[in-house]
Coordinates of C-alpha atoms in Angstrom, one line a residue:
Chain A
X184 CA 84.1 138.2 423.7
X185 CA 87.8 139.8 423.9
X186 CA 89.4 136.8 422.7
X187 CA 86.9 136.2 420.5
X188 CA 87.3 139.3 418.2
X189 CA 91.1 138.7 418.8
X190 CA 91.4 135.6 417.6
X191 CA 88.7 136.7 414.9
X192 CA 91.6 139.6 413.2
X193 CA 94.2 137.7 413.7
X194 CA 92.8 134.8 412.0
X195 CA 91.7 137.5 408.9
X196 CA 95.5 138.6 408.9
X197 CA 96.8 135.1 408.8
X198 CA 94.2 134.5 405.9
X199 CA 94.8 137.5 403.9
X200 CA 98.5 136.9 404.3
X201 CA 98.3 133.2 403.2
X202 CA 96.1 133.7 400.4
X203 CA 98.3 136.6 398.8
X204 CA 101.0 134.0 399.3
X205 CA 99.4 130.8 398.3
X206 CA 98.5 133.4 395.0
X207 CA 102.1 134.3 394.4
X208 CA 102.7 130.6 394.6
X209 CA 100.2 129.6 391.8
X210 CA 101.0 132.5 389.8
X211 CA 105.3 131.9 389.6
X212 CA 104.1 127.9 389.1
X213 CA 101.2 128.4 386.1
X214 CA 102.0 128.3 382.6
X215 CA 101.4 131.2 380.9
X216 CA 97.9 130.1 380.5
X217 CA 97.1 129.3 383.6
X218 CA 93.9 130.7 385.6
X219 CA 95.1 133.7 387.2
X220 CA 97.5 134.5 384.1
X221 CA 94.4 134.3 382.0
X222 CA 92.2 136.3 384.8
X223 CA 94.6 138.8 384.2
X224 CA 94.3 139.0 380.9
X225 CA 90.6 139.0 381.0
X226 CA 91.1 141.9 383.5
X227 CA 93.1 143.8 381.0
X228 CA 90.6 143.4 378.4
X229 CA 87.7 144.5 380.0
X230 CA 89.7 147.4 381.9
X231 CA 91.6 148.6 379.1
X232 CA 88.9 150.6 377.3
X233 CA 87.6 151.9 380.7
X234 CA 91.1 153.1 381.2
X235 CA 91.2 154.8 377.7
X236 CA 88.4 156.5 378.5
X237 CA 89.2 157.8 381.8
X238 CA 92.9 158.1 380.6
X239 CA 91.2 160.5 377.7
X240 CA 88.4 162.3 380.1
X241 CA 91.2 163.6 382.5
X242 CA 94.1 164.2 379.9
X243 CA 94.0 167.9 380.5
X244 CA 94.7 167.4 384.3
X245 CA 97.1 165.1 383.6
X246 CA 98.7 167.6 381.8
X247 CA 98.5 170.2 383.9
X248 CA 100.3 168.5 386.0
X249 CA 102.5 166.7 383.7
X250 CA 103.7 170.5 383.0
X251 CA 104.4 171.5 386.4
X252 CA 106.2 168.2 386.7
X253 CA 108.1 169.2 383.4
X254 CA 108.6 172.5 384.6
X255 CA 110.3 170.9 387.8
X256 CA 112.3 169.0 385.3
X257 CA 113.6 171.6 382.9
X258 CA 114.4 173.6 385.7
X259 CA 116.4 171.2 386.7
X260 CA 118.4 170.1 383.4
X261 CA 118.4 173.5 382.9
X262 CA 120.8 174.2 386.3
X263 CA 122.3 170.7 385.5
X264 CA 123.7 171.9 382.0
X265 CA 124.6 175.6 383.3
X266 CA 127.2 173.0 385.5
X267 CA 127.7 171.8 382.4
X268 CA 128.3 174.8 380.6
X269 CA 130.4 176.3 382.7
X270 CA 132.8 173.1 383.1
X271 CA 132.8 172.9 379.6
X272 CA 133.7 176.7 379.6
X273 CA 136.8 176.7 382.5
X274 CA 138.2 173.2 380.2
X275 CA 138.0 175.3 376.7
X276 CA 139.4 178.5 378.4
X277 CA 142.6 176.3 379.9
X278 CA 142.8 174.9 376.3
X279 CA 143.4 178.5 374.9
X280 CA 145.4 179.4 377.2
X281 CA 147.4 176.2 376.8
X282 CA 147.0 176.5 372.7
X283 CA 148.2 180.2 373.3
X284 CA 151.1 178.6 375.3
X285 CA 152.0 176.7 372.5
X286 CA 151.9 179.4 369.8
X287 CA 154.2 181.2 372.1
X288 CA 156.4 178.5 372.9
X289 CA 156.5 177.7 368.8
X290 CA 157.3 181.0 368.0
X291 CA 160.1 181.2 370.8
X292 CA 161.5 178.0 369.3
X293 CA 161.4 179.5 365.4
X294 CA 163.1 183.0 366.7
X295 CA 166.0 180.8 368.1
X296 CA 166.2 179.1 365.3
X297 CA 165.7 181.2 362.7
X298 CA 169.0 183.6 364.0
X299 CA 170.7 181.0 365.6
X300 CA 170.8 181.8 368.9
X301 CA 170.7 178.2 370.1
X302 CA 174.7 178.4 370.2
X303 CA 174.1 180.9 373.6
X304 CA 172.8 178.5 375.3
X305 CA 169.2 179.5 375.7
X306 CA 167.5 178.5 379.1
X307 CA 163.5 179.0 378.5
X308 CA 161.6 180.5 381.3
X309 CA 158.0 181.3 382.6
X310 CA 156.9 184.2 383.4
X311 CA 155.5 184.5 386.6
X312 CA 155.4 187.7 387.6
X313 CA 154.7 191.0 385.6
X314 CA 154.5 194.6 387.1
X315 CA 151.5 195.9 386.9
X316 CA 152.3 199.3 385.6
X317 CA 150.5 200.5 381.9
X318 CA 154.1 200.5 380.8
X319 CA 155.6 197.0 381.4
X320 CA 158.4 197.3 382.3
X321 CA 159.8 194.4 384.2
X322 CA 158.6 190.4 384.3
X323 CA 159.5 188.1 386.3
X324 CA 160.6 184.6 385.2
X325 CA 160.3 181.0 387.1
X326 CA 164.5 180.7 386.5
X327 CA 167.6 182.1 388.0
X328 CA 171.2 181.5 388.7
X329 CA 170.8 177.9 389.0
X330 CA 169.8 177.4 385.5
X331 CA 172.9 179.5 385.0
X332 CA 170.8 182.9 384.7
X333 CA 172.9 186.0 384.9
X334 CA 172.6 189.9 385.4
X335 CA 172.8 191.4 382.3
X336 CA 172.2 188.6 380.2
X337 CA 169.8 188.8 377.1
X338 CA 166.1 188.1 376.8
X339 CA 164.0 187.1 373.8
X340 CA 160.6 186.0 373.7
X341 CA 158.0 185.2 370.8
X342 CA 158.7 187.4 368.1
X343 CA 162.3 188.7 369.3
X344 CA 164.0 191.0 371.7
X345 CA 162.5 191.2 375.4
X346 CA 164.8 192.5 377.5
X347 CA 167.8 192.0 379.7
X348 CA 168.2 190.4 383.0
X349 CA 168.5 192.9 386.2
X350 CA 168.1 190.9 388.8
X351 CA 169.0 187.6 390.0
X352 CA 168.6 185.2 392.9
X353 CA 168.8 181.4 392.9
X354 CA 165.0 180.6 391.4
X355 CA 163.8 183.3 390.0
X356 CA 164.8 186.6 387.8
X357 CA 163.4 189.5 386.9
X358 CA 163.9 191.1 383.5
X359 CA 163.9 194.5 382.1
X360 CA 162.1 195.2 379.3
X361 CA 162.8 197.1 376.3
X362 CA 160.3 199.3 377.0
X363 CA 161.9 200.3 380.4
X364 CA 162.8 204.4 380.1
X365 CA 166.3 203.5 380.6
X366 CA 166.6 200.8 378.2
X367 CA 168.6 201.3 374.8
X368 CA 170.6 199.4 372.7
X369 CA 172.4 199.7 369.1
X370 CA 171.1 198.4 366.5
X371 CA 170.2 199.0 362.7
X372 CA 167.9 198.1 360.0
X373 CA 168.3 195.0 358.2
X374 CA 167.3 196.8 355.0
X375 CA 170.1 199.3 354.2
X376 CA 172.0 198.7 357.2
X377 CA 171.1 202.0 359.4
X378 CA 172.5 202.1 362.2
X379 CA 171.2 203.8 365.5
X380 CA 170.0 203.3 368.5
X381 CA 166.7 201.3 370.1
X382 CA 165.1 203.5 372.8
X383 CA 161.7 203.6 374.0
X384 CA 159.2 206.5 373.2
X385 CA 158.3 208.4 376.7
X386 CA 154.9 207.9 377.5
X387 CA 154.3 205.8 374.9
X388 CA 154.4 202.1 376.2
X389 CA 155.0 199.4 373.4
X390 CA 156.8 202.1 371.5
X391 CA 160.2 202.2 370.7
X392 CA 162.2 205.0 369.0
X393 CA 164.8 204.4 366.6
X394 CA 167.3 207.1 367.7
X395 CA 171.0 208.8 366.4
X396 CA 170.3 207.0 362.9
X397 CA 173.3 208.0 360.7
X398 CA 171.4 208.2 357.2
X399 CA 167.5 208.7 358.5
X400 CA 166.4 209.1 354.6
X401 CA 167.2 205.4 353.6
X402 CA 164.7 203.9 356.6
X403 CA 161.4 203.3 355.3
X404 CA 158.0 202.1 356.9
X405 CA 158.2 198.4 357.2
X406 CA 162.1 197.9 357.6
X407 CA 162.8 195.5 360.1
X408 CA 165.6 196.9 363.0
X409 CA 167.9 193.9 364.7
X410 CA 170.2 194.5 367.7
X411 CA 174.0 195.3 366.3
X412 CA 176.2 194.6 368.5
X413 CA 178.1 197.3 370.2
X414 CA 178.7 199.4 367.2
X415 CA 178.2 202.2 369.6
X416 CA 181.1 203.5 372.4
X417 CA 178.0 205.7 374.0
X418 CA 175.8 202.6 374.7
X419 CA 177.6 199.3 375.8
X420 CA 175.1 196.6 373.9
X421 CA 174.1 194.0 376.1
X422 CA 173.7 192.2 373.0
X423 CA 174.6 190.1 370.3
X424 CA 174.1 190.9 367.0
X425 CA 171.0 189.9 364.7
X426 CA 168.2 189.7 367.2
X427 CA 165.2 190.5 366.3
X428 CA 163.7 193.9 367.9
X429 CA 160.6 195.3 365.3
X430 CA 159.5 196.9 362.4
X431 CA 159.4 200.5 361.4
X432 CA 155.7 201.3 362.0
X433 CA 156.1 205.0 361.2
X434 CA 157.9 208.2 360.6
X435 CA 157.4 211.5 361.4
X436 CA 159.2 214.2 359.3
X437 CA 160.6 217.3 361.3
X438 CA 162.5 220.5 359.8
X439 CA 165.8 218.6 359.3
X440 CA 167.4 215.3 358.6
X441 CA 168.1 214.7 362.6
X442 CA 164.2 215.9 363.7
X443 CA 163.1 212.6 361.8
X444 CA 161.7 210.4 364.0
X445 CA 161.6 207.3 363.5
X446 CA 158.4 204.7 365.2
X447 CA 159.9 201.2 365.6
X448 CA 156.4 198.4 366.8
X449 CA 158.2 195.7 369.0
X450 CA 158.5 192.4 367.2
X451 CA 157.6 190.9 370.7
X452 CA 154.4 191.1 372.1
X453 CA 155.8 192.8 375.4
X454 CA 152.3 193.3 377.0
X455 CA 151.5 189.1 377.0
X456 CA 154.5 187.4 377.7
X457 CA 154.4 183.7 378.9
X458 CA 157.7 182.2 377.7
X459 CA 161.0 184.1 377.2
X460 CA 164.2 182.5 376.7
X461 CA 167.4 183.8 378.5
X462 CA 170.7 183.5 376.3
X463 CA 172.9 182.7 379.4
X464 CA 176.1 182.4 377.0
X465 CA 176.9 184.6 375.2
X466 CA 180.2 185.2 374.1
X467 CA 182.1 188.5 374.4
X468 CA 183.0 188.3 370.9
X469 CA 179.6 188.3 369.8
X470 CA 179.0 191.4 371.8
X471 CA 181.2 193.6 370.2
X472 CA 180.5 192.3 366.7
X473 CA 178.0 194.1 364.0
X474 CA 175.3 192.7 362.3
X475 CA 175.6 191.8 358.6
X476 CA 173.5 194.3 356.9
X477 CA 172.8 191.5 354.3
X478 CA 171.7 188.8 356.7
X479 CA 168.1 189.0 356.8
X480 CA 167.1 188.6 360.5
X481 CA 163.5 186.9 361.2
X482 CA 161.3 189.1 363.9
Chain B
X160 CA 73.2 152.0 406.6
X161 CA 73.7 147.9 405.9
X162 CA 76.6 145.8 405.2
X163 CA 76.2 145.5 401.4
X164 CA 76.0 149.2 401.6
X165 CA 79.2 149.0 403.0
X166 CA 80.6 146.5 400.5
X167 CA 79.0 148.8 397.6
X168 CA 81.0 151.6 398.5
X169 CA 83.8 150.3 399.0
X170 CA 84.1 148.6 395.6
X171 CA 83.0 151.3 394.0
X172 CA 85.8 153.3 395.9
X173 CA 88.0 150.2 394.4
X174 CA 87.3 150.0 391.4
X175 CA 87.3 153.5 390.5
X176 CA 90.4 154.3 392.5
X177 CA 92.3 151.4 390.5
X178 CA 91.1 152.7 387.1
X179 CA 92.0 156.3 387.9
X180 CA 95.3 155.2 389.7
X181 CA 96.5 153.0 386.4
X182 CA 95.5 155.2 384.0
X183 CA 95.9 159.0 384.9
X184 CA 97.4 159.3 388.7
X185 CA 100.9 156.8 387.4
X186 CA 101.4 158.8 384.5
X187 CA 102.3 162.1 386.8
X188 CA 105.8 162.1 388.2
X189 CA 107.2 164.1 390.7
X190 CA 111.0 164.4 390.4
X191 CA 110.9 161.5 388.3
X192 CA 109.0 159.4 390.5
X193 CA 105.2 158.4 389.5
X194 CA 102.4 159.5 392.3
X195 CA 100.8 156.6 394.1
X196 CA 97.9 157.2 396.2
X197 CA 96.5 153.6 396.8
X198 CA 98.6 153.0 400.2
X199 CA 96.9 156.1 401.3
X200 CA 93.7 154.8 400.1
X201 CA 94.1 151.8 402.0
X202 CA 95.5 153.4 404.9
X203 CA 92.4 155.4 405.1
X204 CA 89.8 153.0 404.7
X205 CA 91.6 150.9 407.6
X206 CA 91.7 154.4 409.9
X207 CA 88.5 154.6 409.7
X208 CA 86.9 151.4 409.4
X209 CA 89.6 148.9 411.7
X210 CA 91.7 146.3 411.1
X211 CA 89.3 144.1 409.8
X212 CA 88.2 146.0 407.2
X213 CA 91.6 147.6 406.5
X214 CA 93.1 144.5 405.8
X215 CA 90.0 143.2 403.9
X216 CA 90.5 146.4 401.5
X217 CA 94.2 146.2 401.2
X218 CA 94.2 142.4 400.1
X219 CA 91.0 143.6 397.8
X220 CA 92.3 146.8 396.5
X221 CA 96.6 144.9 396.0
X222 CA 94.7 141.9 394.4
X223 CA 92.8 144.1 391.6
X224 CA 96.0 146.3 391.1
X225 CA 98.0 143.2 390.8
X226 CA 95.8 141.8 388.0
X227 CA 95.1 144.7 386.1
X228 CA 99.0 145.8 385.6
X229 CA 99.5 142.1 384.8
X230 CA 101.6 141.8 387.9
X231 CA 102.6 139.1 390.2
X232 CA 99.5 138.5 391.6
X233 CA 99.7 138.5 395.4
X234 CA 102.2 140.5 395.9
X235 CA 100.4 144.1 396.4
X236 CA 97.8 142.6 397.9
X237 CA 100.2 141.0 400.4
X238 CA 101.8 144.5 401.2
X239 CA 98.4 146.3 400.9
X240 CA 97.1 143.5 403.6
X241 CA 99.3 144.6 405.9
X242 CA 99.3 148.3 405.3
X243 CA 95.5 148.3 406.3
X244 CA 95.8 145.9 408.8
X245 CA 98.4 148.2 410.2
X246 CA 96.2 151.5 409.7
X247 CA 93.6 149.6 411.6
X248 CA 94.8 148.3 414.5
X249 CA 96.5 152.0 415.1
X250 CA 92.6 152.9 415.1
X251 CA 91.7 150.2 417.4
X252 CA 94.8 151.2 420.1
X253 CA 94.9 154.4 419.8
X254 CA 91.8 155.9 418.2
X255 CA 93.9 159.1 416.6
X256 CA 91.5 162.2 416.4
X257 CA 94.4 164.7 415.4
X258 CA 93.8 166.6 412.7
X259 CA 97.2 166.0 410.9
X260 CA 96.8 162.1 411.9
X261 CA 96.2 161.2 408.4
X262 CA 99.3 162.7 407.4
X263 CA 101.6 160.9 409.9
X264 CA 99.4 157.8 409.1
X265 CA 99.9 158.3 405.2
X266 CA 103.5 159.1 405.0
X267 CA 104.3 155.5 407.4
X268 CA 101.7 153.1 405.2
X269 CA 103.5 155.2 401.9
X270 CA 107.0 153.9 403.8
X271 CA 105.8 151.2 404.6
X272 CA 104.4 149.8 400.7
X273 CA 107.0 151.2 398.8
X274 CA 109.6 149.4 400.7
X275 CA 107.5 146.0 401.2
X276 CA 107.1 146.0 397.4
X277 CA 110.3 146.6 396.7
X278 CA 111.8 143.9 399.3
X279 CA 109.3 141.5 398.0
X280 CA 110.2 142.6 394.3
X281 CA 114.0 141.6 394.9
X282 CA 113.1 138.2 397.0
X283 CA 111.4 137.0 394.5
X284 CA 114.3 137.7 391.8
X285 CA 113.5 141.1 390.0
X286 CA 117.3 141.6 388.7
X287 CA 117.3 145.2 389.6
X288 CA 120.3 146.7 392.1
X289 CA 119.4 148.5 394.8
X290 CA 120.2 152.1 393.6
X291 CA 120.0 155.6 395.2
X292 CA 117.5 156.4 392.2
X293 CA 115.4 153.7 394.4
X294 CA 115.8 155.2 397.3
X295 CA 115.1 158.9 396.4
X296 CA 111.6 157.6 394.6
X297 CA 110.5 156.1 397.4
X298 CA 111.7 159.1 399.6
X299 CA 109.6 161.6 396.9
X300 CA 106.6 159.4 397.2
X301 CA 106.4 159.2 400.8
X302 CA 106.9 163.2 400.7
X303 CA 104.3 163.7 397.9
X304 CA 101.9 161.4 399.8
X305 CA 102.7 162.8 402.9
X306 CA 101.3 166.0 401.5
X307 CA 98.1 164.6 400.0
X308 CA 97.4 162.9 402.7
X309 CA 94.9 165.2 404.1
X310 CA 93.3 165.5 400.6
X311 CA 93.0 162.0 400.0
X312 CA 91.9 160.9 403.5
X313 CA 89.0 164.0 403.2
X314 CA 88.1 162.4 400.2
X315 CA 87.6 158.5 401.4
X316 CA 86.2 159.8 404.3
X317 CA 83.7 161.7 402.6
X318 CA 82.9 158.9 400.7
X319 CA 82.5 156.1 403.4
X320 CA 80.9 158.9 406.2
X321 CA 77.3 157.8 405.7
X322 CA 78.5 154.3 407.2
X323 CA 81.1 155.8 410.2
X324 CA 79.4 156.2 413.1
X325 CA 82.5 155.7 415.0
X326 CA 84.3 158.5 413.0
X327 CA 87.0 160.0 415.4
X328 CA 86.3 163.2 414.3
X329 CA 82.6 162.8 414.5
X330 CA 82.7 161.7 418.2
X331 CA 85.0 164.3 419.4
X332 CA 82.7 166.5 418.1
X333 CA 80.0 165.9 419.4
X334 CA 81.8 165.1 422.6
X335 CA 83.2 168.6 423.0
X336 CA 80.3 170.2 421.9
X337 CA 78.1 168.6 424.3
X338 CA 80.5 169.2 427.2
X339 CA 80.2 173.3 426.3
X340 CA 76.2 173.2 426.0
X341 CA 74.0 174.7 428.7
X342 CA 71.5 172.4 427.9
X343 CA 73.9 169.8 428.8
X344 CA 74.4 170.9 432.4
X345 CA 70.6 171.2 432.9

């Protein structure tokens, strides 16, 4: 009786099995019109308008769940194209800041070239390091004395005057800016010729003052002041005549000629420095010369 | 209950289940993956009604699928056959009363079809690679059925109970409730 009922499933198995692949035989050999191609089509016919029906009948629980499906779905394009977004947003931020390199870097180049300072032997630099004090007063740059870097030796950056160099070691230097307290330098208006001293307003960062002028009445808002050379015993210059160092922003009247005091707005954006350049040759000749009143110098 | 009785409800169970399965159940997707409840419909019918009948249903259920999606005929019901045969002869062995049976039994005939069809697919020369977007439907829709398992085997159960006398959960019914009667004792 056992083997009977044994023998009895396996024998439906090995029928069910052979059918379904004595059917998969016949269908891959028919035509296209053969019995079970046609059955099938007959199948569709009859079963397609029972479908529609049904497919109509339960639509709204179809899409009830086709909206918690979708829901599901969107939730998860939605976290897919935050990624996205946010790759998108860390590439376009490194493009600024590699466009804003650029600019920099172009108006570095222009500065040079527009008062010749290429004959010093400019050695550009990164700035690596800045001190985070409101007042900005020293950077730090990616090049030192083996690029030929020097203590005392001139900065510019976009725009014009930056600095000198303070401090030196093989890889690195760090720079004092012109709006360091101790920081001055002669120099004079390109309009007129004035000639005075650069000096940073106290508490005032991003300020200079244009100090000692000998005729204060001839400087008007909007003149443009250059370095000079060391036209002044009192103040060694560091350097060479015709750099750029700003514009005249304002000027506040006092009871005499010598209580005028005179604003000067950096031509260099001290406060977001990438590139600088470091005039590491500079002659002494061109130290102790004076600027051209006449040459118009390009901040 | 008599055989055509049987053979009425389980048609009817067939043909209905085909219909609904083709023309609302495909249409919803989970994660991308459209829901497929006919493994667990055959795995159901052959838990509760052997190996006989599960394979019976399977070749029966994979042979009307097969023709109304103008598939390769014999293919489903090839992989259906065995899925019920399978479900069946687990009933035979090991009579599973469980509660959460169906669910283990669902999720393994799921497993089990959606990888049959798809190795039978590629023998037979579907050009389709072998993707991980394969692999993580067939991992949703053993999940999904996994969790409508209970749901779906309730329902077939319901449907067929008239004609179960053997239904495991029947007989341990009645089994533990006569071993706690009084009157049982007397």
């Amino acid at each position: 009786m056992y083997d009977r009922t044994v023998r009895r499933r396996r024998l439906t198995l090995a029928g069910f099995v052979a059918l379904s692949l004595i059917l998969l035989t016949v269908w891959f050999g028919e035509s296209a019109g053969g019995v079970l191609h046609s059955l099938q089509r007959g199948a569709l016919a009859v079963l397609a308008p029972v479908q529609e029906g049904a497919n109509r009948a339960i639509a709204p629980v179809r899409d009830a769940f086709g909206w918690a499906g979708d829901t599901l779905d969107a939730k998860s394009e939605r976290d897919k194209l935050a990624r996205r977004n946010r790759a998108l947003e860390e590439q376009v931020t490194r493009q600024q800041f590699q466009l804003s390199e650029f600019a920099q870097l172009k108006a570095l180049e222009q500065v040079n070239a527009a008062n010749d300072l290429e004959r010093f032997r400019p050695v550009r630099a990164k700035v690596i390091g800045q001190s985070p004090s409101l007042f900005y007063s020293e950077i730090i740059l990616d090049r030192g004395s083996s690029e030929g870097i020097e203590e005392d030796q001139p900065v510019t950056g976009a725009g014009g005057l930056v600095g000198r160099v303070t401090n030196v070691v093989g890889n690195a230097a760090t720079v004092t800016l012109i709006t360091d307290e101790e920081f001055a330098a002669p120099a004079r208006t390109t309009r007129g010729g004035v000639a005075g001293t650069i000096r940073p307003e106290a508490g005032t960062p991003g300020d200079l003052v244009f100090e000692f002028a000998d005729k204060t009445e001839e400087v008007e808002e909007g003149d443009r002041v250059v370095s000079s050379g060391s036209g002044s015993v009192r103040f060694p210059s560091y350097f060479p005549a015709g750099i750029p160092i700003g514009k005249v922003s304002r000027i506040e009247d006092g009871a005499g000629e010598l209580d005028r005091e005179i604003h000067v707005r950096p031509a260099a954006d001290i406060t977001n420095l990438q590139y600088v350049t470091v005039l590491t040759s500079v002659p002494e000749a061109a130290l102790t010369a004076t600027a051209d009143p006449a040459a118009g110098a390009t901040p | 209950m008599t055989e055509p009785a049987v053979l009425g409800r389980l048609a009817g169970l067939l043909v209905v289940g085909v219909i609904l399965q083709t023309a609302v159940i495909s249409q919803v997707t989970v994660f991308g993956a459209p829901i497929d409840l006919f493994p667990l419909v055959v795995a159901t019918v052959g838990l509760l009604l052997g190996s006989l009948g599960g394979a019976a249903f399977g070749f029966a259920a994979g042979l009307f699928l097969d023709v109304a999606l103008l598939q390769a005929v014999g293919v489903t019901s090839l992989v259906y056959t065995v899925v019920g045969y399978g479900a069946g002869r687990l009933l035979e062995l090991r009579d599973p009363s469980h509660g959460l049976a169906p669910m283990a039994v669902g999720a393994a005939a799921t497993l089990a079809a959606t990888v049959g069809f798809a190795m039978l697919t590629f023998m037979l020369g579907v050009d389709a690679p072998v993707s991980l977007l394969l692999v993580r439907q067939i991992l949703v829709t053993v999940v999904v059925n996994t969790l409508l398992a209970l749901p779906v085997y309730a329902l077939v159960r319901r449907i067929l109970h008239p004609l179960l006398p053997e239904d495991p959960r029947r007989r341990r019914r009645r089994a533990s409730t006569t071993r706690l009667s009084p009157l049982s004792r007397a």
